[in-house]
mmCIF file of C-alpha atoms in Angstrom:
data_model
loop_
_atom_site.group_PDB
_atom_site.id
_atom_site.type_symbol
_atom_site.label_atom_id
_atom_site.label_comp_id
_atom_site.label_asym_id
_atom_site.label_seq_id
_atom_site.Cartn_x
_atom_site.Cartn_y
_atom_site.Cartn_z
ATOM 1 C CA UNK A 47 0.000 0.000 0.000
ATOM 2 C CA UNK A 48 1.376 3.401 -1.025
ATOM 3 C CA UNK A 49 -0.479 6.335 0.507
ATOM 4 C CA UNK A 50 0.402 9.794 -0.738
ATOM 5 C CA UNK A 51 0.573 11.923 2.424
ATOM 6 C CA UNK A 52 0.437 15.701 1.953
ATOM 7 C CA UNK A 53 0.623 18.271 4.733
ATOM 8 C CA UNK A 54 -0.701 21.679 3.697
ATOM 9 C CA UNK A 55 -0.117 24.762 5.847
ATOM 10 C CA UNK A 56 1.540 25.024 9.243
ATOM 11 C CA UNK A 57 -0.685 22.566 11.157
ATOM 12 C CA UNK A 58 -0.876 20.104 8.269
ATOM 13 C CA UNK A 59 2.918 20.045 7.909
ATOM 14 C CA UNK A 60 3.412 19.470 11.640
ATOM 15 C CA UNK A 61 1.240 16.352 11.544
ATOM 16 C CA UNK A 62 2.320 15.026 8.138
ATOM 17 C CA UNK A 63 6.021 15.031 8.966
ATOM 18 C CA UNK A 64 5.398 12.252 11.524
ATOM 19 C CA UNK A 65 4.648 9.900 8.582
ATOM 20 C CA UNK A 66 8.338 9.572 7.696
ATOM 21 C CA UNK A 67 7.841 6.011 6.462
ATOM 22 C CA UNK A 68 5.710 7.317 3.576
ATOM 23 C CA UNK A 69 7.988 10.248 2.664
ATOM 24 C CA UNK A 70 5.281 12.930 3.009
ATOM 25 C CA UNK A 71 5.131 16.113 0.945
ATOM 26 C CA UNK A 72 4.965 19.306 3.009
ATOM 27 C CA UNK A 73 3.521 22.390 1.310
ATOM 28 C CA UNK A 74 3.245 25.910 2.720
ATOM 29 C CA UNK A 75 3.358 29.607 1.866
ATOM 30 C CA UNK A 76 5.449 30.238 5.016
ATOM 31 C CA UNK A 77 9.178 29.745 4.392
ATOM 32 C CA UNK A 78 10.065 29.826 8.111
ATOM 33 C CA UNK A 79 7.628 26.990 8.899
ATOM 34 C CA UNK A 80 9.091 24.778 6.166
ATOM 35 C CA UNK A 81 12.636 25.577 7.283
ATOM 36 C CA UNK A 82 12.138 23.913 10.676
ATOM 37 C CA UNK A 83 10.352 20.821 9.282
ATOM 38 C CA UNK A 84 12.482 17.664 8.988
ATOM 39 C CA UNK A 85 10.901 16.090 5.905
ATOM 40 C CA UNK A 86 12.949 15.995 2.686
ATOM 41 C CA UNK A 87 9.971 16.794 0.432
ATOM 42 C CA UNK A 88 9.182 20.441 1.134
ATOM 43 C CA UNK A 89 7.567 22.841 -1.319
ATOM 44 C CA UNK A 90 7.325 26.595 -0.780
ATOM 45 C CA UNK A 91 4.432 27.862 -2.887
ATOM 46 C CA UNK A 92 3.551 31.349 -4.041
ATOM 47 C CA UNK A 93 6.767 33.108 -3.014
ATOM 48 C CA UNK A 94 6.056 35.599 -5.788
ATOM 49 C CA UNK A 95 2.651 36.322 -4.180
ATOM 50 C CA UNK A 96 3.250 36.186 -0.415
ATOM 51 C CA UNK A 97 7.017 36.690 -0.267
ATOM 52 C CA UNK A 98 7.315 33.482 1.766
ATOM 53 C CA UNK A 99 5.605 35.170 4.727
ATOM 54 C CA UNK A 100 2.346 33.169 4.781
ATOM 55 C CA UNK A 101 -1.164 34.321 3.919
ATOM 56 C CA UNK A 102 -2.250 36.148 7.106
ATOM 57 C CA UNK A 103 -5.399 33.958 7.242
ATOM 58 C CA UNK A 104 -6.424 34.985 3.704
ATOM 59 C CA UNK A 105 -6.944 31.709 1.844
ATOM 60 C CA UNK A 106 -7.442 33.547 -1.465
ATOM 61 C CA UNK A 107 -3.675 34.199 -1.473
ATOM 62 C CA UNK A 108 -3.150 30.475 -1.018
ATOM 63 C CA UNK A 109 -5.473 29.675 -3.935
ATOM 64 C CA UNK A 110 -3.331 31.907 -6.155
ATOM 65 C CA UNK A 111 -0.140 30.400 -4.730
ATOM 66 C CA UNK A 112 -1.334 26.824 -5.363
ATOM 67 C CA UNK A 113 -2.440 27.649 -8.896
ATOM 68 C CA UNK A 114 0.927 29.256 -9.599
ATOM 69 C CA UNK A 115 2.874 26.272 -8.159
ATOM 70 C CA UNK A 116 0.790 23.262 -9.278
ATOM 71 C CA UNK A 117 3.424 21.946 -11.679
ATOM 72 C CA UNK A 118 6.055 22.146 -8.930
ATOM 73 C CA UNK A 119 3.779 19.977 -6.744
ATOM 74 C CA UNK A 120 2.954 17.508 -9.523
ATOM 75 C CA UNK A 121 6.677 17.063 -10.229
ATOM 76 C CA UNK A 122 6.995 15.579 -6.723
ATOM 77 C CA UNK A 123 4.158 13.077 -7.332
ATOM 78 C CA UNK A 124 5.846 10.749 -9.823
ATOM 79 C CA UNK A 125 5.276 7.356 -8.178
ATOM 80 C CA UNK A 126 2.033 5.419 -8.333
ATOM 81 C CA UNK A 127 -0.015 5.756 -5.168
ATOM 82 C CA UNK A 128 -3.099 3.890 -3.994
ATOM 83 C CA UNK A 129 -4.776 6.962 -2.515
ATOM 84 C CA UNK A 130 -4.051 10.522 -1.389
ATOM 85 C CA UNK A 131 -4.412 11.788 2.163
ATOM 86 C CA UNK A 132 -4.339 15.565 2.633
ATOM 87 C CA UNK A 133 -3.861 16.927 6.180
ATOM 88 C CA UNK A 134 -4.629 20.571 6.900
ATOM 89 C CA UNK A 135 -6.376 23.044 9.182
ATOM 90 C CA UNK A 136 -8.148 26.315 8.347
ATOM 91 C CA UNK A 137 -5.435 28.927 8.574
ATOM 92 C CA UNK A 138 -4.965 30.784 5.295
ATOM 93 C CA UNK A 139 -2.954 28.097 3.489
ATOM 94 C CA UNK A 140 -4.748 25.033 4.859
ATOM 95 C CA UNK A 141 -8.217 26.393 4.059
ATOM 96 C CA UNK A 142 -7.408 26.154 0.344
ATOM 97 C CA UNK A 143 -6.871 22.376 0.593
ATOM 98 C CA UNK A 144 -10.107 21.650 -1.269
ATOM 99 C CA UNK A 145 -8.585 23.274 -4.383
ATOM 100 C CA UNK A 146 -5.424 21.131 -4.178
ATOM 101 C CA UNK A 147 -7.556 17.994 -3.699
ATOM 102 C CA UNK A 148 -9.621 18.904 -6.749
ATOM 103 C CA UNK A 149 -6.511 19.325 -8.904
ATOM 104 C CA UNK A 150 -4.982 16.041 -7.688
ATOM 105 C CA UNK A 151 -8.196 14.190 -8.585
ATOM 106 C CA UNK A 152 -8.119 15.738 -12.061
ATOM 107 C CA UNK A 153 -4.455 14.824 -12.609
ATOM 108 C CA UNK A 154 -4.317 11.337 -11.038
ATOM 109 C CA UNK A 155 -6.682 8.379 -10.914
ATOM 110 C CA UNK A 156 -6.820 7.831 -7.149
ATOM 111 C CA UNK A 157 -9.140 8.206 -4.186
ATOM 112 C CA UNK A 158 -8.594 11.376 -2.147
ATOM 113 C CA UNK A 159 -9.271 11.884 1.562
ATOM 114 C CA UNK A 160 -8.991 14.992 3.712
ATOM 115 C CA UNK A 161 -8.073 15.002 7.380
ATOM 116 C CA UNK A 162 -9.205 18.372 8.708
ATOM 117 C CA UNK A 163 -8.127 19.923 12.000
ATOM 118 C CA UNK A 164 -11.197 21.974 12.847
ATOM 119 C CA UNK A 165 -11.044 25.309 14.710
ATOM 120 C CA UNK A 166 -10.338 25.273 18.426
ATOM 121 C CA UNK A 167 -12.219 27.481 20.860
ATOM 122 C CA UNK A 168 -9.001 29.476 21.224
ATOM 123 C CA UNK A 169 -8.448 30.039 17.493
ATOM 124 C CA UNK A 170 -8.787 33.571 16.199
ATOM 125 C CA UNK A 171 -11.911 34.597 14.225
ATOM 126 C CA UNK A 172 -10.054 34.398 10.893
ATOM 127 C CA UNK A 173 -9.622 30.610 11.221
ATOM 128 C CA UNK A 174 -13.308 30.180 12.097
ATOM 129 C CA UNK A 175 -14.423 32.354 9.175
ATOM 130 C CA UNK A 176 -12.254 30.293 6.788
ATOM 131 C CA UNK A 177 -13.799 27.099 8.152
ATOM 132 C CA UNK A 178 -17.346 28.342 7.609
ATOM 133 C CA UNK A 179 -16.526 29.469 4.072
ATOM 134 C CA UNK A 180 -14.625 26.408 2.829
ATOM 135 C CA UNK A 181 -15.726 23.327 4.800
ATOM 136 C CA UNK A 182 -18.587 22.436 2.429
ATOM 137 C CA UNK A 183 -16.131 22.623 -0.487
ATOM 138 C CA UNK A 184 -13.974 19.931 1.126
ATOM 139 C CA UNK A 185 -17.057 17.701 1.382
ATOM 140 C CA UNK A 186 -17.794 18.219 -2.323
ATOM 141 C CA UNK A 187 -14.248 17.395 -3.476
ATOM 142 C CA UNK A 188 -12.949 14.555 -1.285
ATOM 143 C CA UNK A 189 -14.215 10.963 -1.175
ATOM 144 C CA UNK A 190 -14.275 11.204 2.627
ATOM 145 C CA UNK A 191 -13.486 13.972 5.088
ATOM 146 C CA UNK A 192 -12.074 13.056 8.502
ATOM 147 C CA UNK A 193 -12.628 15.568 11.308
ATOM 148 C CA UNK A 194 -10.255 16.130 14.186
ATOM 149 C CA UNK A 195 -10.666 18.727 16.923
ATOM 150 C CA UNK A 196 -7.724 19.790 19.095
ATOM 151 C CA UNK A 197 -9.996 20.648 22.030
ATOM 152 C CA UNK A 198 -10.824 16.936 22.424
ATOM 153 C CA UNK A 199 -7.251 16.222 23.469
ATOM 154 C CA UNK A 200 -6.427 19.246 25.583
ATOM 155 C CA UNK A 201 -5.785 18.533 29.234
ATOM 156 C CA UNK A 202 -8.062 20.293 31.672
ATOM 157 C CA UNK A 203 -6.421 23.082 33.686
ATOM 158 C CA UNK A 204 -3.003 22.235 32.253
ATOM 159 C CA UNK A 205 -0.876 23.730 29.533
ATOM 160 C CA UNK A 206 -1.197 21.427 26.534
ATOM 161 C CA UNK A 207 1.475 20.542 24.038
ATOM 162 C CA UNK A 208 0.763 20.968 20.318
ATOM 163 C CA UNK A 209 3.393 18.312 19.646
ATOM 164 C CA UNK A 210 1.490 15.881 21.864
ATOM 165 C CA UNK A 211 -1.779 16.601 20.031
ATOM 166 C CA UNK A 212 -0.093 16.204 16.638
ATOM 167 C CA UNK A 213 1.242 12.847 17.800
ATOM 168 C CA UNK A 214 -2.302 11.756 18.752
ATOM 169 C CA UNK A 215 -3.512 12.591 15.243
ATOM 170 C CA UNK A 216 -0.615 10.620 13.792
ATOM 171 C CA UNK A 217 -1.308 7.594 16.016
ATOM 172 C CA UNK A 218 -4.956 7.450 14.925
ATOM 173 C CA UNK A 219 -4.167 7.561 11.222
ATOM 174 C CA UNK A 220 -1.062 5.395 11.388
ATOM 175 C CA UNK A 221 -2.985 2.611 13.135
ATOM 176 C CA UNK A 222 -5.079 2.422 9.979
ATOM 177 C CA UNK A 223 -2.221 2.773 7.466
ATOM 178 C CA UNK A 224 -0.115 0.110 9.194
ATOM 179 C CA UNK A 225 -2.489 -2.710 8.274
ATOM 180 C CA UNK A 226 -0.351 -4.556 5.745
ATOM 181 C CA UNK A 227 -0.477 -7.613 3.511
ATOM 182 C CA UNK A 228 1.955 -9.314 5.887
ATOM 183 C CA UNK A 229 -0.625 -9.281 8.676
ATOM 184 C CA UNK A 230 -3.234 -11.993 9.072
ATOM 185 C CA UNK A 231 -6.482 -10.160 8.336
ATOM 186 C CA UNK A 232 -9.752 -11.820 9.384
ATOM 187 C CA UNK A 233 -12.962 -10.477 7.784
ATOM 188 C CA UNK A 234 -11.187 -7.197 7.035
ATOM 189 C CA UNK A 235 -9.122 -5.734 4.208
ATOM 190 C CA UNK A 236 -7.478 -2.310 4.165
ATOM 191 C CA UNK A 237 -8.356 -1.631 0.540
ATOM 192 C CA UNK A 238 -12.019 -2.432 1.214
ATOM 193 C CA UNK A 239 -11.974 -0.126 4.246
ATOM 194 C CA UNK A 240 -10.366 2.775 2.379
ATOM 195 C CA UNK A 241 -12.612 2.449 -0.644
ATOM 196 C CA UNK A 242 -15.778 2.288 1.479
ATOM 197 C CA UNK A 243 -15.139 5.582 3.297
ATOM 198 C CA UNK A 244 -17.656 8.304 2.415
ATOM 199 C CA UNK A 245 -18.709 11.778 3.515
ATOM 200 C CA UNK A 246 -17.811 12.973 7.033
ATOM 201 C CA UNK A 247 -15.823 10.340 8.948
ATOM 202 C CA UNK A 248 -14.879 10.146 12.631
ATOM 203 C CA UNK A 249 -12.203 7.866 14.117
ATOM 204 C CA UNK A 250 -12.264 6.336 17.597
ATOM 205 C CA UNK A 251 -8.984 4.895 18.864
ATOM 206 C CA UNK A 252 -7.252 3.404 21.900
ATOM 207 C CA UNK A 253 -4.327 1.057 22.486
ATOM 208 C CA UNK A 254 -2.265 -0.677 25.130
ATOM 209 C CA UNK A 255 1.277 -2.028 24.923
ATOM 210 C CA UNK A 256 1.781 -5.547 26.255
ATOM 211 C CA UNK A 257 4.834 -6.867 28.110
ATOM 212 C CA UNK A 258 6.611 -10.136 28.617
ATOM 213 C CA UNK A 259 6.689 -11.217 32.262
ATOM 214 C CA UNK A 260 9.633 -13.181 33.733
ATOM 215 C CA UNK A 261 7.584 -16.360 34.136
ATOM 216 C CA UNK A 262 5.143 -16.164 31.256
ATOM 217 C CA UNK A 263 3.393 -13.649 29.036
ATOM 218 C CA UNK A 264 0.890 -11.020 30.125
ATOM 219 C CA UNK A 265 -2.524 -12.462 29.221
ATOM 220 C CA UNK A 266 -5.165 -9.918 28.268
ATOM 221 C CA UNK A 267 -8.655 -10.612 29.672
ATOM 222 C CA UNK A 268 -12.152 -9.475 28.693
ATOM 223 C CA UNK A 269 -12.154 -7.086 31.677
ATOM 224 C CA UNK A 270 -8.912 -5.522 30.432
ATOM 225 C CA UNK A 271 -10.414 -5.125 26.993
ATOM 226 C CA UNK A 272 -13.588 -3.499 28.326
ATOM 227 C CA UNK A 273 -11.382 -0.881 30.014
ATOM 228 C CA UNK A 274 -9.723 -0.279 26.648
ATOM 229 C CA UNK A 275 -13.136 0.272 25.033
ATOM 230 C CA UNK A 276 -14.290 2.643 27.775
ATOM 231 C CA UNK A 277 -11.149 4.713 27.226
ATOM 232 C CA UNK A 278 -11.658 5.209 23.488
ATOM 233 C CA UNK A 279 -10.838 8.712 22.232
ATOM 234 C CA UNK A 280 -12.761 10.125 19.278
ATOM 235 C CA UNK A 281 -11.319 12.561 16.786
ATOM 236 C CA UNK A 282 -14.416 14.771 16.948
ATOM 237 C CA UNK A 283 -17.141 15.192 19.565
ATOM 238 C CA UNK A 284 -20.603 14.676 18.068
ATOM 239 C CA UNK A 285 -23.639 12.367 18.046
ATOM 240 C CA UNK A 286 -22.280 9.364 16.162
ATOM 241 C CA UNK A 287 -25.702 7.751 15.808
ATOM 242 C CA UNK A 288 -26.167 9.774 12.622
ATOM 243 C CA UNK A 289 -23.396 7.752 10.936
ATOM 244 C CA UNK A 290 -24.701 5.294 8.355
ATOM 245 C CA UNK A 291 -21.793 2.862 8.660
ATOM 246 C CA UNK A 292 -19.360 1.683 11.322
ATOM 247 C CA UNK A 293 -16.194 -0.343 10.802
ATOM 248 C CA UNK A 294 -14.612 -2.105 13.791
ATOM 249 C CA UNK A 295 -10.953 -3.108 13.537
ATOM 250 C CA UNK A 296 -9.148 -4.952 16.335
ATOM 251 C CA UNK A 297 -5.377 -5.226 15.913
ATOM 252 C CA UNK A 298 -3.517 -7.427 18.365
ATOM 253 C CA UNK A 299 -0.783 -9.941 19.086
ATOM 254 C CA UNK A 300 -2.645 -13.238 19.324
ATOM 255 C CA UNK A 301 -0.113 -14.640 21.802
ATOM 256 C CA UNK A 302 -1.658 -12.423 24.498
ATOM 257 C CA UNK A 303 -5.362 -13.041 23.884
ATOM 258 C CA UNK A 304 -6.713 -16.545 24.363
ATOM 259 C CA UNK A 305 -10.384 -16.761 25.266
ATOM 260 C CA UNK A 306 -12.304 -14.101 23.349
ATOM 261 C CA UNK A 307 -12.607 -12.251 20.047
ATOM 262 C CA UNK A 308 -11.924 -8.502 20.521
ATOM 263 C CA UNK A 309 -13.882 -7.444 17.432
ATOM 264 C CA UNK A 310 -17.009 -9.403 18.418
ATOM 265 C CA UNK A 311 -16.806 -8.101 21.990
ATOM 266 C CA UNK A 312 -16.497 -4.560 20.617
ATOM 267 C CA UNK A 313 -19.504 -5.090 18.361
ATOM 268 C CA UNK A 314 -21.624 -6.300 21.297
ATOM 269 C CA UNK A 315 -20.432 -3.387 23.426
ATOM 270 C CA UNK A 316 -21.218 -0.766 20.763
ATOM 271 C CA UNK A 317 -24.639 -2.190 19.897
ATOM 272 C CA UNK A 318 -25.805 -0.983 23.331
ATOM 273 C CA UNK A 319 -24.640 2.559 22.557
ATOM 274 C CA UNK A 320 -25.221 3.143 18.839
ATOM 275 C CA UNK A 321 -28.079 2.288 16.530
ATOM 276 C CA UNK A 322 -26.120 1.887 13.288
ATOM 277 C CA UNK A 323 -27.373 -0.726 10.821
ATOM 278 C CA UNK A 324 -24.316 -1.162 8.576
ATOM 279 C CA UNK A 325 -21.616 -2.567 10.904
ATOM 280 C CA UNK A 326 -18.514 -4.358 9.636
ATOM 281 C CA UNK A 327 -15.923 -5.875 11.904
ATOM 282 C CA UNK A 328 -12.675 -7.773 11.596
ATOM 283 C CA UNK A 329 -9.315 -8.484 13.175
ATOM 284 C CA UNK A 330 -5.675 -7.947 12.246
ATOM 285 C CA UNK A 331 -3.289 -10.432 13.859
ATOM 286 C CA UNK A 332 0.371 -9.499 14.230
ATOM 287 C CA UNK A 333 3.297 -9.894 16.633
ATOM 288 C CA UNK A 334 3.751 -6.335 17.917
ATOM 289 C CA UNK A 335 3.032 -6.861 21.654
ATOM 290 C CA UNK A 336 0.229 -4.358 21.380
ATOM 291 C CA UNK A 337 -3.550 -4.289 21.225
ATOM 292 C CA UNK A 338 -5.256 -1.514 19.253
ATOM 293 C CA UNK A 339 -8.939 -0.761 18.775
ATOM 294 C CA UNK A 340 -10.018 1.353 15.800
ATOM 295 C CA UNK A 341 -13.581 2.513 15.096
ATOM 296 C CA UNK A 342 -14.473 4.284 11.853
ATOM 297 C CA UNK A 343 -17.853 6.048 11.801
ATOM 298 C CA UNK A 344 -18.557 7.019 8.185
ATOM 299 C CA UNK A 345 -21.277 8.217 5.807
ATOM 300 C CA UNK A 346 -22.285 11.141 8.017
ATOM 301 C CA UNK A 347 -24.335 13.391 5.721
ATOM 302 C CA UNK A 348 -27.001 15.229 7.677
ATOM 303 C CA UNK A 349 -24.550 17.162 9.817
ATOM 304 C CA UNK A 350 -24.275 20.913 9.238
ATOM 305 C CA UNK A 351 -20.931 21.786 10.767
ATOM 306 C CA UNK A 352 -20.347 25.476 11.478
ATOM 307 C CA UNK A 353 -18.525 27.363 14.174
ATOM 308 C CA UNK A 354 -19.441 30.729 15.609
ATOM 309 C CA UNK A 355 -16.899 33.411 14.921
ATOM 310 C CA UNK A 356 -17.671 34.680 18.426
ATOM 311 C CA UNK A 357 -18.454 31.710 20.620
ATOM 312 C CA UNK A 358 -19.872 33.595 23.586
ATOM 313 C CA UNK A 359 -21.084 37.073 24.570
ATOM 314 C CA UNK A 360 -17.843 37.681 26.446
ATOM 315 C CA UNK A 361 -15.925 37.479 23.146
ATOM 316 C CA UNK A 362 -18.081 40.249 21.673
ATOM 317 C CA UNK A 363 -17.602 42.273 24.867
ATOM 318 C CA UNK A 364 -13.857 41.678 24.610
ATOM 319 C CA UNK A 365 -13.796 42.991 21.043
ATOM 320 C CA UNK A 366 -15.917 45.998 22.050
ATOM 321 C CA UNK A 367 -13.511 46.858 24.886
ATOM 322 C CA UNK A 368 -10.526 46.606 22.521
ATOM 323 C CA UNK A 369 -12.194 48.977 20.032
ATOM 324 C CA UNK A 370 -13.159 51.347 22.868
ATOM 325 C CA UNK A 371 -9.533 51.456 24.041
ATOM 326 C CA UNK A 372 -8.374 52.179 20.486
ATOM 327 C CA UNK A 373 -10.855 55.083 20.244
ATOM 328 C CA UNK A 374 -9.667 56.425 23.620
ATOM 329 C CA UNK A 375 -6.076 56.290 22.396
ATOM 330 C CA UNK A 376 -7.054 58.168 19.232
ATOM 331 C CA UNK A 377 -8.735 60.844 21.366
ATOM 332 C CA UNK A 378 -5.589 61.147 23.502
ATOM 333 C CA UNK A 379 -3.477 61.608 20.369
ATOM 334 C CA UNK A 380 -5.869 64.244 19.043
ATOM 335 C CA UNK A 381 -5.835 66.157 22.336
ATOM 336 C CA UNK A 382 -2.036 66.001 22.457
ATOM 337 C CA UNK A 383 -1.809 67.350 18.896
ATOM 338 C CA UNK A 384 -4.217 70.183 19.764
ATOM 339 C CA UNK A 385 -2.058 71.172 22.749
ATOM 340 C CA UNK A 386 1.064 71.124 20.590
ATOM 341 C CA UNK A 387 -0.597 73.247 17.916
ATOM 342 C CA UNK A 388 -1.813 75.737 20.489
#
């Protein structure tokens, strides 16, 4: 399997560079951001338009930059890939990802998927405006659109690490990509999974590493597995009952699990929570001393996703106070000038 991984914009590049195994392509209008990225495939776009300084949240500059640099990007995509995965957020450069996806679909015969980092509560209004303007365009262009929200993974009352959040995104996606032909797949096939993804898609994920003990292996019980299921993290917080399909994938080292089927147990567990008719499940057996549980909720169509530019009244009050202070400063300057002139 050869996924084409593209990181677009600052956030997209930060996540994509974790996929070193797949030699990702990092694209940005910000030269300084690309300079600190470790990937070998880096493309600065639109230097003639933005001067390498980024777009200042204006995705129209990025559209022009992408259009100007398309051939430069296509020159990097010379191998045959099974599908394309574009990772971006909704800063100026990332918000234009729908346009890049559209051009890749026109140029290459492959499925395209977007993994979108949606605006955080703390993001500035420009990011939220870009999201509201362009999100529906991503849905129109890509075969499936994965949603990920940073706020889901922030620690309460603690400073959070962007690097830690980026690693969580990577872990969720990589757990899916790492299913290989070398593994023993039961009732599941990665190509079938990828090709069946549609519309808005949400991932649920959790894992535990297993250890050898001095006098025998650590055996994983049904109680242990239920704790794993209860600790599942989802890439986006929403009512998942509106999904039309659910795929359950259990990946584990069969030496550690003896008396139960993780995928069947997961199915029984989820049937009590979700009323989704189209449920597929399967298992991936390997020897990695690890158990991973992946849920893919797909075919979410009815959802109208929008964010408020000002989430609460206090934000509007905050803006009003800033403008009031600016006006006071202007008045002070005017009074000072009058005194000088007098």
